[in-house]
Tab-separated table of C-alpha atoms and ligand atoms in Angstrom:
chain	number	residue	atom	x	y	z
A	22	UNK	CA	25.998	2.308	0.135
A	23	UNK	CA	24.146	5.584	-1.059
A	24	UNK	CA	21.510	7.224	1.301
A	25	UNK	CA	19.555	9.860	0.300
A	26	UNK	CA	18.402	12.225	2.528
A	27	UNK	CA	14.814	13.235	2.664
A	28	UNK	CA	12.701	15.947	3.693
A	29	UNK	CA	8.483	16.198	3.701
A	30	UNK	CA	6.958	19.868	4.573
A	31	UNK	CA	3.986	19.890	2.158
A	32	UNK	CA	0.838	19.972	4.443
A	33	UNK	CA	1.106	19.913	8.636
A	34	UNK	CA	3.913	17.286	8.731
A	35	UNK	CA	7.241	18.153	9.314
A	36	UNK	CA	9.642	14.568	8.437
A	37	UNK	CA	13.258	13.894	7.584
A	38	UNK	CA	14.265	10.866	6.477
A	39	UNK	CA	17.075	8.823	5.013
A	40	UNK	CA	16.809	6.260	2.942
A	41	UNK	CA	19.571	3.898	0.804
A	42	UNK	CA	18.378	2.818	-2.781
A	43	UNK	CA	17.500	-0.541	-1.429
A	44	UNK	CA	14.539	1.444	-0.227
A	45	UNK	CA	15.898	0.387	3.364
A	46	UNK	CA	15.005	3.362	6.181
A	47	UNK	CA	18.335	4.011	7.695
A	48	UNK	CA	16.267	7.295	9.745
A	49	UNK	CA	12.607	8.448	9.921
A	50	UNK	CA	11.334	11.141	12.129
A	51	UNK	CA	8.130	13.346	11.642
A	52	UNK	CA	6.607	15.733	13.943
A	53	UNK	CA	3.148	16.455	13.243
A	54	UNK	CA	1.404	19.639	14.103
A	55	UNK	CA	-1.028	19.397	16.814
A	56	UNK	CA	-1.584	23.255	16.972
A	57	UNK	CA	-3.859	23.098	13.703
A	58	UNK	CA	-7.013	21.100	15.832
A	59	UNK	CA	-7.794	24.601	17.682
A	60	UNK	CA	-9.007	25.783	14.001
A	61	UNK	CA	-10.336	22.438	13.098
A	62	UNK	CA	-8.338	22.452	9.566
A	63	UNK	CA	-4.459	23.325	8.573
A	64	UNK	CA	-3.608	26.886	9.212
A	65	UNK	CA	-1.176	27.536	6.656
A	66	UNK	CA	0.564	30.570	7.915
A	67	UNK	CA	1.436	28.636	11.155
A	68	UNK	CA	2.218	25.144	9.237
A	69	UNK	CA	4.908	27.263	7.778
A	70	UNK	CA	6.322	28.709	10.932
A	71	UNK	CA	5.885	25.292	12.579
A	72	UNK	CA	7.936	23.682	9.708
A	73	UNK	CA	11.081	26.173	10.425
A	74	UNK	CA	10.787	25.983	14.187
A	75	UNK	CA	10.891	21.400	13.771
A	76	UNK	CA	13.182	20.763	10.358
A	77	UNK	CA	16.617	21.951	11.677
A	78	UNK	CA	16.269	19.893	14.927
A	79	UNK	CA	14.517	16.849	13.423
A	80	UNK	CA	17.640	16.680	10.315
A	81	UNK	CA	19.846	16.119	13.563
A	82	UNK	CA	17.475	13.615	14.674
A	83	UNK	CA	17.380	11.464	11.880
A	84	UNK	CA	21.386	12.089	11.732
A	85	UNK	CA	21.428	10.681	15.748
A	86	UNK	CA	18.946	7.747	14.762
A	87	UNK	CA	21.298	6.490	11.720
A	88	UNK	CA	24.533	7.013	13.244
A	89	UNK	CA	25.640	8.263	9.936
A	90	UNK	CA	27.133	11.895	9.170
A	91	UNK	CA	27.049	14.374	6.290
A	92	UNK	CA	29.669	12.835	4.492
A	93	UNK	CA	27.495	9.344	4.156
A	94	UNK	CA	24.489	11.514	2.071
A	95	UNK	CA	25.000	10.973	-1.722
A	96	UNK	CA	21.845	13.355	-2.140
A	97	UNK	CA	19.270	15.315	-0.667
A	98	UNK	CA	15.645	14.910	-1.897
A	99	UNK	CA	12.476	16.506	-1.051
A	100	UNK	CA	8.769	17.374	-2.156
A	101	UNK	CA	7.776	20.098	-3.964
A	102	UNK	CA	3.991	19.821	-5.107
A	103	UNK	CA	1.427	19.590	-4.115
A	104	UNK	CA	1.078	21.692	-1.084
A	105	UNK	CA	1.322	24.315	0.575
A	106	UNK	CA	3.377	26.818	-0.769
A	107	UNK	CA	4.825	28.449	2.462
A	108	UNK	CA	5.403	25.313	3.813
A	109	UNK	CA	7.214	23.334	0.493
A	110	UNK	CA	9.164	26.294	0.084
A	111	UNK	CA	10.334	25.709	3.942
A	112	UNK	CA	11.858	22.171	3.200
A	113	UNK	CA	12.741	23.382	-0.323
A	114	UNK	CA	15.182	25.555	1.096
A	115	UNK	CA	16.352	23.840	3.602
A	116	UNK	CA	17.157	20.730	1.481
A	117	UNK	CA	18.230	23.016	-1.190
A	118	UNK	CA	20.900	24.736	1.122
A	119	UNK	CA	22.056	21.249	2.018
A	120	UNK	CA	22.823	19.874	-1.013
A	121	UNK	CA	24.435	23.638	-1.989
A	122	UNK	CA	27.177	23.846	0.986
A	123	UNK	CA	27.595	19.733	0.821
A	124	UNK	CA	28.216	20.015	-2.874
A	125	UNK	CA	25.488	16.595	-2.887
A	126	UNK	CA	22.609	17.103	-6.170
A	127	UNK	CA	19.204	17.573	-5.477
A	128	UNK	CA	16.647	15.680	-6.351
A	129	UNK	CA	12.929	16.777	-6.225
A	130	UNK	CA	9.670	14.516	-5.727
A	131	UNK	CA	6.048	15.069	-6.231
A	132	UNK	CA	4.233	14.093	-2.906
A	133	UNK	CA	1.717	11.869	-4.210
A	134	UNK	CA	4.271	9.936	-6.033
A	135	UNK	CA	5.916	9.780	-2.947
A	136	UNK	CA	3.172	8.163	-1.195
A	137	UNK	CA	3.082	5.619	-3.728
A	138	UNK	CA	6.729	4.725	-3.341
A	139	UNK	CA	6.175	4.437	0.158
A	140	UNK	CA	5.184	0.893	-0.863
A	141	UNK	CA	8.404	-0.215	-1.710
A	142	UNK	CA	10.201	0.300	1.283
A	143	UNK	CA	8.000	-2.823	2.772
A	144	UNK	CA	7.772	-4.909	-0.582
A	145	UNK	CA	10.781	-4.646	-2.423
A	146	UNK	CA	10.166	-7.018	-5.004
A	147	UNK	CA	7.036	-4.752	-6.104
A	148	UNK	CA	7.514	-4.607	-10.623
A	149	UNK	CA	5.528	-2.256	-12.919
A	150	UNK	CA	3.057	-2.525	-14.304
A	151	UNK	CA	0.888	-1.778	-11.662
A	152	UNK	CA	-1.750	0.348	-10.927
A	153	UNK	CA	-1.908	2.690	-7.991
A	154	UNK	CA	-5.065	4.040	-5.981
A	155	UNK	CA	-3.764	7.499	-4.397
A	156	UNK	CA	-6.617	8.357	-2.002
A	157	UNK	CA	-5.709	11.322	0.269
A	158	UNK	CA	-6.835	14.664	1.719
A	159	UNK	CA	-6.157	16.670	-1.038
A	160	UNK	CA	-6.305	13.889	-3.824
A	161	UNK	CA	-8.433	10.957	-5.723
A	162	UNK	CA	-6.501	9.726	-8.065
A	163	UNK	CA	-6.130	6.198	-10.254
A	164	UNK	CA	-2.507	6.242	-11.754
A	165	UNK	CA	-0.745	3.384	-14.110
A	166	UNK	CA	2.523	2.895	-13.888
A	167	UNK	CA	4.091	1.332	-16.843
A	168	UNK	CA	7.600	1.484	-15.738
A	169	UNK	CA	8.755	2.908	-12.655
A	170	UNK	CA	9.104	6.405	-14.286
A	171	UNK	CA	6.404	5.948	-16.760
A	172	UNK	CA	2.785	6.662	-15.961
A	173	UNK	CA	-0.328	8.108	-16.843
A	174	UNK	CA	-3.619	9.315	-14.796
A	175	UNK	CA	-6.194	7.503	-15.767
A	176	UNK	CA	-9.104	8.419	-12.983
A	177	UNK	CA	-9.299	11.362	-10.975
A	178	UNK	CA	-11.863	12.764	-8.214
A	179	UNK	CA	-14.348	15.515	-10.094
A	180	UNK	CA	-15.066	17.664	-7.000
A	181	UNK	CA	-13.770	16.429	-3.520
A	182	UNK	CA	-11.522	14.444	-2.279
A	183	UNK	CA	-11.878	11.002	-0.606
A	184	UNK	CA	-9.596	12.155	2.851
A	185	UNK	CA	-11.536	15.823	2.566
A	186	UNK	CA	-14.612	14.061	2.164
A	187	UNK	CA	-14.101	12.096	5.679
A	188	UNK	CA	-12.940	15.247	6.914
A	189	UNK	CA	-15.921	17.126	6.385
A	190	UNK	CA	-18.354	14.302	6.968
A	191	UNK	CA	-16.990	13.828	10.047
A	192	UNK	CA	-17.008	17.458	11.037
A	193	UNK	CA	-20.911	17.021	10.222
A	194	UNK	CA	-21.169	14.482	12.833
A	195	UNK	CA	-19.556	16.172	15.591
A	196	UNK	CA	-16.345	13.848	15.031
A	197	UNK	CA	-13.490	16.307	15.024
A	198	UNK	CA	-10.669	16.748	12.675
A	199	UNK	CA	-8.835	14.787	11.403
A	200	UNK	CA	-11.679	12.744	10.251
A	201	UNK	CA	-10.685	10.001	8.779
A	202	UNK	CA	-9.235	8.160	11.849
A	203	UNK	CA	-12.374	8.951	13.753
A	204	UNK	CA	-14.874	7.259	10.780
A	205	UNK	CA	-12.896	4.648	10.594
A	206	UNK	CA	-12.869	3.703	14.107
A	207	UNK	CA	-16.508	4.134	14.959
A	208	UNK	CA	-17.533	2.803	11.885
A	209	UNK	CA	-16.240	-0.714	13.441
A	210	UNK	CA	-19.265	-0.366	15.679
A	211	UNK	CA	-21.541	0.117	13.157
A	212	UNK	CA	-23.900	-0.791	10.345
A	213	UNK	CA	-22.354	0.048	6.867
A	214	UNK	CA	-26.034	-1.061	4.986
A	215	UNK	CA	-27.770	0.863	7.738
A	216	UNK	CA	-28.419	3.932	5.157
A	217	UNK	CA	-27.721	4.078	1.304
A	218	UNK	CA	-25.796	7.387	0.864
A	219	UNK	CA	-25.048	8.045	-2.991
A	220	UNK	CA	-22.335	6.581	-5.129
A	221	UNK	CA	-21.550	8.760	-8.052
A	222	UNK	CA	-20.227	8.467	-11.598
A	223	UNK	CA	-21.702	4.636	-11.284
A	224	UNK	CA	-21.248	3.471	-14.879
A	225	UNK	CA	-19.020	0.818	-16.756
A	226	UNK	CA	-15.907	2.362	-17.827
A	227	UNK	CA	-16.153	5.621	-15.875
A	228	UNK	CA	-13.137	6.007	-14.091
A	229	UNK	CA	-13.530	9.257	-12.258
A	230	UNK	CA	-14.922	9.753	-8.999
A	231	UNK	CA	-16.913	12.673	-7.176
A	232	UNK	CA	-17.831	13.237	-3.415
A	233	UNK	CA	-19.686	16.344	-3.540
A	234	UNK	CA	-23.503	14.422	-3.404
A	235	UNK	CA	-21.798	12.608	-0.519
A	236	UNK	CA	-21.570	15.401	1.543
A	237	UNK	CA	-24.527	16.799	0.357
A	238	UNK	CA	-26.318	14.135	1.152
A	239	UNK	CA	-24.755	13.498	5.000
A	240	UNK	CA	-25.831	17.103	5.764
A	241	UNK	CA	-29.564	16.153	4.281
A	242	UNK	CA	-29.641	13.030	5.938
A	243	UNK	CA	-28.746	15.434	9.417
A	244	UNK	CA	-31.375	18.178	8.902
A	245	UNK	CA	-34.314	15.445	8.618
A	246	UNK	CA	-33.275	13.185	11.713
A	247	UNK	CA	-33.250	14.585	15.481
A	248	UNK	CA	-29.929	14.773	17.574
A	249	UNK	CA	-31.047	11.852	19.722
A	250	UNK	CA	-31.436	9.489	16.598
A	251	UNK	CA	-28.214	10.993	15.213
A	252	UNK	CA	-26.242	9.988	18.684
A	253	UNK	CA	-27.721	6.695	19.262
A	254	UNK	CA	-26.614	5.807	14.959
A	255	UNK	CA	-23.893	7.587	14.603
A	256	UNK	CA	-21.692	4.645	14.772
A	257	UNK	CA	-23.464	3.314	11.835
A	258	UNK	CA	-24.160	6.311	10.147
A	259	UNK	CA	-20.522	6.563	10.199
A	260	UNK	CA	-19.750	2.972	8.548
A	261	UNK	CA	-22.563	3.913	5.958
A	262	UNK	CA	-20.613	7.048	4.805
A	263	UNK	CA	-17.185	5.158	5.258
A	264	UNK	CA	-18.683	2.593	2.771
A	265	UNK	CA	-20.055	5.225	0.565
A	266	UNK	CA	-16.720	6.889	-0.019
A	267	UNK	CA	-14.931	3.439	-0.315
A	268	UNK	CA	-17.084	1.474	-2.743
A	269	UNK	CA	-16.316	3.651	-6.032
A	270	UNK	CA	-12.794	3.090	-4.793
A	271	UNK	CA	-12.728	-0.463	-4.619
A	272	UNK	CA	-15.088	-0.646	-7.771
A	273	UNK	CA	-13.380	1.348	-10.057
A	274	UNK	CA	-9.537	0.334	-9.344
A	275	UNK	CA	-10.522	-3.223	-9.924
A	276	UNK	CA	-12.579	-2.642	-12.704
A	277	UNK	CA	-9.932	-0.685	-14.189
A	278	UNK	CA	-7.317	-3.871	-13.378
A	279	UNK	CA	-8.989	-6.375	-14.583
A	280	UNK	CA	-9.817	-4.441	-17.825
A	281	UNK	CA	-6.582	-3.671	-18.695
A	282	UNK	CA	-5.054	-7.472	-17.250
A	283	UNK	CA	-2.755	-5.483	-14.297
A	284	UNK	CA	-2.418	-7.895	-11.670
A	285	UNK	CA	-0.987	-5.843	-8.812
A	286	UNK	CA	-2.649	-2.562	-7.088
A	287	UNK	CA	-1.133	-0.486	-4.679
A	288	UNK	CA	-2.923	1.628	-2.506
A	289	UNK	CA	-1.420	4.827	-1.245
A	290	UNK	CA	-1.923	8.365	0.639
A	291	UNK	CA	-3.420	9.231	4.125
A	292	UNK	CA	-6.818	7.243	3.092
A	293	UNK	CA	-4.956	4.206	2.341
A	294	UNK	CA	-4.729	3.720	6.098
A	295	UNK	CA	-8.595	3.000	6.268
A	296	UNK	CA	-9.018	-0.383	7.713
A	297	UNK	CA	-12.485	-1.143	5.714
A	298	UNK	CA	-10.599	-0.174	2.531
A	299	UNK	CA	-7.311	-2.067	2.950
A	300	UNK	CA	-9.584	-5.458	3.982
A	301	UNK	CA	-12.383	-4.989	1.287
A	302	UNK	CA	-10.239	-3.934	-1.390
A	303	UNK	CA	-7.660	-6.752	-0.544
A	304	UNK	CA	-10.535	-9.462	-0.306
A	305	UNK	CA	-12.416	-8.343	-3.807
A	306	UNK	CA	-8.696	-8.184	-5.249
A	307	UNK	CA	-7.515	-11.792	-4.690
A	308	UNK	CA	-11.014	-13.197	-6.668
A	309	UNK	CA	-10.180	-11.790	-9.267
A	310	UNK	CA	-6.063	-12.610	-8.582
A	311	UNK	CA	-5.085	-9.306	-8.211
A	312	UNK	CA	-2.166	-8.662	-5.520
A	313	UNK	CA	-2.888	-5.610	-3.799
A	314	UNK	CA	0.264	-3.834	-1.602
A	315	UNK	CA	-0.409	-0.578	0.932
A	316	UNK	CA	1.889	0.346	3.169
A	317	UNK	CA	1.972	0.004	7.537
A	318	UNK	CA	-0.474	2.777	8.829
A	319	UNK	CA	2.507	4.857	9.650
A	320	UNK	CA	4.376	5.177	6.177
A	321	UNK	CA	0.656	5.643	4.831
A	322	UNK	CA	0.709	9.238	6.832
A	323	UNK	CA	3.030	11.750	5.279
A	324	UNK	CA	6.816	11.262	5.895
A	325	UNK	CA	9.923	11.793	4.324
A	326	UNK	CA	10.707	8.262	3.910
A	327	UNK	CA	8.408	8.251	0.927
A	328	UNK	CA	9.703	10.863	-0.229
A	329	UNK	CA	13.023	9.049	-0.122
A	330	UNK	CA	11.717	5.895	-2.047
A	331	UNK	CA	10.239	7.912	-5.080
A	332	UNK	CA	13.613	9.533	-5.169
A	333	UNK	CA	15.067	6.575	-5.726
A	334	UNK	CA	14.543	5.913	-9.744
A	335	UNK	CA	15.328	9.264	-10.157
A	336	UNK	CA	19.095	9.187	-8.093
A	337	UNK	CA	19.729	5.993	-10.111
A	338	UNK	CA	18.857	7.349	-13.066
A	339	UNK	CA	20.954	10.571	-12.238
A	340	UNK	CA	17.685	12.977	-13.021
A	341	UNK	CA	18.919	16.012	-10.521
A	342	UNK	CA	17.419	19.322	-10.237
A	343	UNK	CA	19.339	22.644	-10.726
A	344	UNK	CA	19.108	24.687	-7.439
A	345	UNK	CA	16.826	27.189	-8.574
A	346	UNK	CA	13.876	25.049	-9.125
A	347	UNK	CA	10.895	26.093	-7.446
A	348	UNK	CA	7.622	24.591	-5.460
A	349	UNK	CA	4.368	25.009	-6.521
A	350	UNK	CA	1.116	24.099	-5.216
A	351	UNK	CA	-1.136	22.671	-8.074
A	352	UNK	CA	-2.847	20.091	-7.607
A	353	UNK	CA	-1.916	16.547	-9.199
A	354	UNK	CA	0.328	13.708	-10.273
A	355	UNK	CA	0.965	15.980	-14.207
A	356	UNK	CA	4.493	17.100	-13.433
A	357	UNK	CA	6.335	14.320	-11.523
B	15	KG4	O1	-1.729	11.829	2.824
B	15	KG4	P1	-2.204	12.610	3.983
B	15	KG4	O2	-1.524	12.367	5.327
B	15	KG4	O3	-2.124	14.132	3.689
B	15	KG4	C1	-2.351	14.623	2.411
B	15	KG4	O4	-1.441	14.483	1.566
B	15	KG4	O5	-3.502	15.076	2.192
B	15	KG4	O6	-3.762	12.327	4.115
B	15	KG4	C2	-4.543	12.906	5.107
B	15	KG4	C3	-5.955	12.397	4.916
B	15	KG4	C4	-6.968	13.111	5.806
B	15	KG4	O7	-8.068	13.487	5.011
B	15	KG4	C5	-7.357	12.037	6.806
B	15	KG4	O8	-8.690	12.170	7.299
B	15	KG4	C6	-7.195	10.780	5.983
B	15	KG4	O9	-6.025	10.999	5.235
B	15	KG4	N1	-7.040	9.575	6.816
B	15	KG4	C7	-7.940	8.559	6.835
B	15	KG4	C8	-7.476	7.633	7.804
B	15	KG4	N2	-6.308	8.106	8.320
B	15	KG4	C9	-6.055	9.293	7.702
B	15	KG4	N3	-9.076	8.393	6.141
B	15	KG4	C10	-9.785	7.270	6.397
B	15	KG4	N4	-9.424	6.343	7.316
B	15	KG4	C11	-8.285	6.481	8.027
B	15	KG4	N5	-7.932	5.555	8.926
B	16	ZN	ZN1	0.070	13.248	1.780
């Protein structure tokens, strides 16, 4: 057996993982950093400081939880864009010290192909080509895959993010941070036709997406309508938004599918957890016989199991990186 061992410090989660090239989790721990709620958004300074305090003690964890040892890793992987800087450059040492004194190779992952591998740890029998809907807090963006290591972006978000654009839609509404979760569990409650909040870049064969008007248009919508009203809707002012963001989601990754005769989506990133978008996109999907994969709630969040799946292809096709590689934050899925 070969297990990799995995570490995840890009944003405010700290997670070590290891995996075995089965994609089976032998280990998975994550400690996620409450302290950042007091500024309502991630401090990066103290996700930093938060990831050196949590990654020596959590490696020992996930060492406890798998009963294995040292010797068992056949290589360390971890994520190095995008993020953070401070903070990748926190696991990218640690991991990168690892695999130095255990004389193991290093292999390095870009996070938001990690969080479409996370897929595969639940569905195994997952084959390219498919086409993957990353939908996070940072990113928007409609990748094929042609082979497992073969891919090109062929929709991004314009402006904002989908996860950002919960964030800050629900900040609007007095919801708190992180967002997401919170729109997505009022929005149950409420009345996704009860107001018409704008979808953008609506034409055929547009595959990008923007949120700015969204938000623009929440903090319109606010000005014009007293607090009472707000209270009293705001469970279905917050399905309206959730179903704002989520159409041009839906719309354009099936669109997209169906153009180009892909028969299996996967949905991936922070977002993906959205129960609206897994049901609606997952109902629209099997009309048109599309299979569409996302992963539990929990391997949706950031972890380092992902970032042992994607690492994966890369150990079995023996693509290592020398140990003076370096993180960087830019945005994207370019340099995977
Ligand atoms: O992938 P992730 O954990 O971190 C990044 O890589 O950005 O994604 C975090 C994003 C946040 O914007 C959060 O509000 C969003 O995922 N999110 C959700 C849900 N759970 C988390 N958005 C909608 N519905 C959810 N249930
Ligand atoms: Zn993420």
């Amino acid at each position: 057996m070969n297990a990799i061992l995995a570490f995840e410090s890009s944003c405010d989660d700290t997670g070590v993982a290891i995996v075995d090239t089965d994609y089976n989790i032998l280990a998975n721990v994550v400690s996620t950093q409450l302290d950042h709620s007091l500024f309502g958004g991630v401090l990066p300074e103290l996700a930093s400081r938060l990831h050196l305090k949590n990654i020596v003690y959590l490696t020992e964890a996930a060492f406890d939880q798998s009963n294995l040892s040292p010797s068992d890793i056949s290589a360390v992987a971890v994520s190095i864009n995008p993020g953070l800087i401070g903070s990748l450059i926190v696991g990218l040492s640690f991991a990168k010290s690892l695999a130095w004194s255990w004389e193991k190779p290093l292999i390095t992952v870009n996070h938001m192909l990690a969080h479409i591998f996370a897929n595969f740890i639940e569905n195994k029998s997952i084959q390219p080509p498919f086409l993957a809907l990353v939908v996070s807090g940072g990113h928007t963006e409609l990748v094929y895959f042609s082979t497992l290591t073969q891919f090109e972006i062929v929709g991004k978000t314009l402006d904002d993010a989908a996860g950002e654009t919960f964030d800050k839609t629900a900040k609007l509404l007095g919801l708190g941070f992180p967002g997401g979760p919170a729109i997505d569990g009022l929005a149950e409650k409420g009345n996704p036709d009860f107001f018409h909040f704008p979808r953008a870049l609506n034409r055929k064969n547009n595959f990008n997406f923007s949120y700015s008007g969204v938000k623009t248009a929440v903090l319109e919508y606010l000005s014009r309508h007293k607090p009472e009203f707000i209270e009293e809707h705001k469970a279905d002012l917050a399905a309206s938004i959730q179903q704002a963001i989520i159409d041009p989601l839906i719309h354009k990754t099936l669109s997209w599918a169906k153009q180009n005769d892909i028969k299996t989506v996967l949905l991936a990133g922070g977002v993906a957890a959205n129960s609206a978008l897994r049901k609606q996109l997952s109902d629209q999907a099997s009309r048109l016989n599309i299979q569409v994969f996302y992963p539990s709630v929990s391997l949706c969040m950031d972890n380092a199991a992902m970032v042992g799946a994607a690492a994966v292809p890369k150990f079995l096709h023996q693509q290592f990186s020398s140990l003076d590689i370096n993180a960087f934050s830019n945005k994207g899925t370019r340099s995977l």
